[in-house]
PDB file of C-alpha atoms in Angstrom:
ATOM      1  CA  MET A  12      -6.363  39.534   3.249  1.00  0.00           C
ATOM      2  CA  SER A  13      -9.481  39.012   1.265  1.00  0.00           C
ATOM      3  CA  LYS A  14     -11.139  35.384   1.715  1.00  0.00           C
ATOM      4  CA  GLN A  15     -10.642  34.706  -1.137  1.00  0.00           C
ATOM      5  CA  MET A  16      -7.294  34.551  -0.674  1.00  0.00           C
ATOM      6  CA  GLN A  17      -6.582  33.685   2.425  1.00  0.00           C
ATOM      7  CA  ILE A  18      -3.601  30.666   2.625  1.00  0.00           C
ATOM      8  CA  LEU A  19      -4.287  28.140   4.832  1.00  0.00           C
ATOM      9  CA  ARG A  20      -1.182  25.009   6.504  1.00  0.00           C
ATOM     10  CA  ILE A  21      -2.028  21.866   6.791  1.00  0.00           C
ATOM     11  CA  LYS A  22      -2.982  21.989  10.809  1.00  0.00           C
ATOM     12  CA  GLN A  23      -5.762  25.283  10.330  1.00  0.00           C
ATOM     13  CA  VAL A  24      -7.065  22.972   6.728  1.00  0.00           C
ATOM     14  CA  GLN A  25      -7.129  19.546   9.589  1.00  0.00           C
ATOM     15  CA  GLU A  26      -9.205  22.498  11.482  1.00  0.00           C
ATOM     16  CA  ARG A  27     -11.589  23.295   9.315  1.00  0.00           C
ATOM     17  CA  THR A  28     -12.464  20.107   7.822  1.00  0.00           C
ATOM     18  CA  GLY A  29     -12.939  17.771  10.364  1.00  0.00           C
ATOM     19  CA  LEU A  30     -10.434  15.508   8.589  1.00  0.00           C
ATOM     20  CA  SER A  31      -6.633  14.129   9.962  1.00  0.00           C
ATOM     21  CA  LYS A  32      -3.628  14.530   7.973  1.00  0.00           C
ATOM     22  CA  SER A  33      -3.488  11.118   6.417  1.00  0.00           C
ATOM     23  CA  THR A  34      -6.918  11.483   4.907  1.00  0.00           C
ATOM     24  CA  ILE A  35      -6.483  14.917   3.449  1.00  0.00           C
ATOM     25  CA  TRP A  36      -3.256  13.591   1.613  1.00  0.00           C
ATOM     26  CA  ARG A  37      -5.036  10.292   0.375  1.00  0.00           C
ATOM     27  CA  LEU A  38      -8.020  12.502  -0.885  1.00  0.00           C
ATOM     28  CA  CYS A  39      -5.416  15.024  -2.643  1.00  0.00           C
ATOM     29  CA  ARG A  40      -3.694  11.895  -4.413  1.00  0.00           C
ATOM     30  CA  LYS A  41      -7.112  10.444  -5.778  1.00  0.00           C
ATOM     31  CA  GLY A  42      -7.752  14.080  -7.003  1.00  0.00           C
ATOM     32  CA  GLU A  43     -10.935  14.600  -4.619  1.00  0.00           C
ATOM     33  CA  PHE A  44      -9.380  17.625  -2.254  1.00  0.00           C
ATOM     34  CA  PRO A  45      -8.441  20.477  -3.614  1.00  0.00           C
ATOM     35  CA  LYS A  46      -4.773  20.822  -4.789  1.00  0.00           C
ATOM     36  CA  SER A  47      -1.980  22.227  -2.246  1.00  0.00           C
ATOM     37  CA  PHE A  48       0.997  24.782  -3.471  1.00  0.00           C
ATOM     38  CA  PRO A  49       3.859  25.105  -2.643  1.00  0.00           C
ATOM     39  CA  ILE A  50       4.672  28.404  -0.096  1.00  0.00           C
ATOM     40  CA  GLY A  51       7.874  30.119   0.977  1.00  0.00           C
ATOM     41  CA  GLY A  52       9.967  26.857   0.284  1.00  0.00           C
ATOM     42  CA  SER A  53       9.422  23.499  -0.909  1.00  0.00           C
ATOM     43  CA  LYS A  54       8.866  21.825   2.509  1.00  0.00           C
ATOM     44  CA  CYS A  55       5.556  24.650   3.542  1.00  0.00           C
ATOM     45  CA  THR A  56       2.732  23.534   1.067  1.00  0.00           C
ATOM     46  CA  GLY A  57      -0.825  25.996   1.470  1.00  0.00           C
ATOM     47  CA  TRP A  58      -4.701  25.677   0.138  1.00  0.00           C
ATOM     48  CA  LEU A  59      -6.385  28.331  -0.574  1.00  0.00           C
ATOM     49  CA  ALA A  60      -9.584  28.822   1.793  1.00  0.00           C
ATOM     50  CA  SER A  61     -12.047  29.235  -0.907  1.00  0.00           C
ATOM     51  CA  GLU A  62     -11.247  26.257  -2.538  1.00  0.00           C
ATOM     52  CA  ILE A  63     -11.009  23.924   1.092  1.00  0.00           C
ATOM     53  CA  ASP A  64     -14.574  25.688   2.108  1.00  0.00           C
ATOM     54  CA  ALA A  65     -16.193  24.821  -1.197  1.00  0.00           C
ATOM     55  CA  PHE A  66     -14.889  21.441  -0.770  1.00  0.00           C
ATOM     56  CA  ILE A  67     -16.015  21.674   2.807  1.00  0.00           C
ATOM     57  CA  SER A  68     -19.797  22.759   1.142  1.00  0.00           C
ATOM     58  CA  LYS A  69     -19.704  19.745  -1.497  1.00  0.00           C
ATOM     59  CA  SER A  70     -19.483  17.621   1.179  1.00  0.00           C
ATOM     60  CA  VAL A  71     -22.209  18.502   3.217  1.00  0.00           C
ATOM     61  CA  PRO A  72     -25.135  17.717   1.033  1.00  0.00           C
ATOM     62  CA  VAL A  73     -22.977  14.603   0.288  1.00  0.00           C
ATOM     63  CA  ALA A  74     -23.395  13.133   4.209  1.00  0.00           C
ATOM     64  CA  GLU A  75     -27.274  14.627   4.562  1.00  0.00           C
ATOM     65  CA  SER A  76     -28.290  12.892   1.743  1.00  0.00           C
ATOM     66  CA  ALA A  77     -26.628   9.787   3.316  1.00  0.00           C
ATOM     67  CA  LYS A  78     -29.266   9.321   5.812  1.00  0.00           C
TER      68      LYS A  78
END
């Protein structure tokens, strides 16, 4: 599976971003985090790895300029 099509579950998103589950969902509700989508059933949620990586890349310059 190519990196662009890799689907991440919430635990993987937490590990990749360093954010807690509640922070991820809060940012999702505010429209400040990539949108999740249902996978395999109504209880499974995933994110595209490429969108999470883009979110991280976008967030790093903000953190660096805050110093």
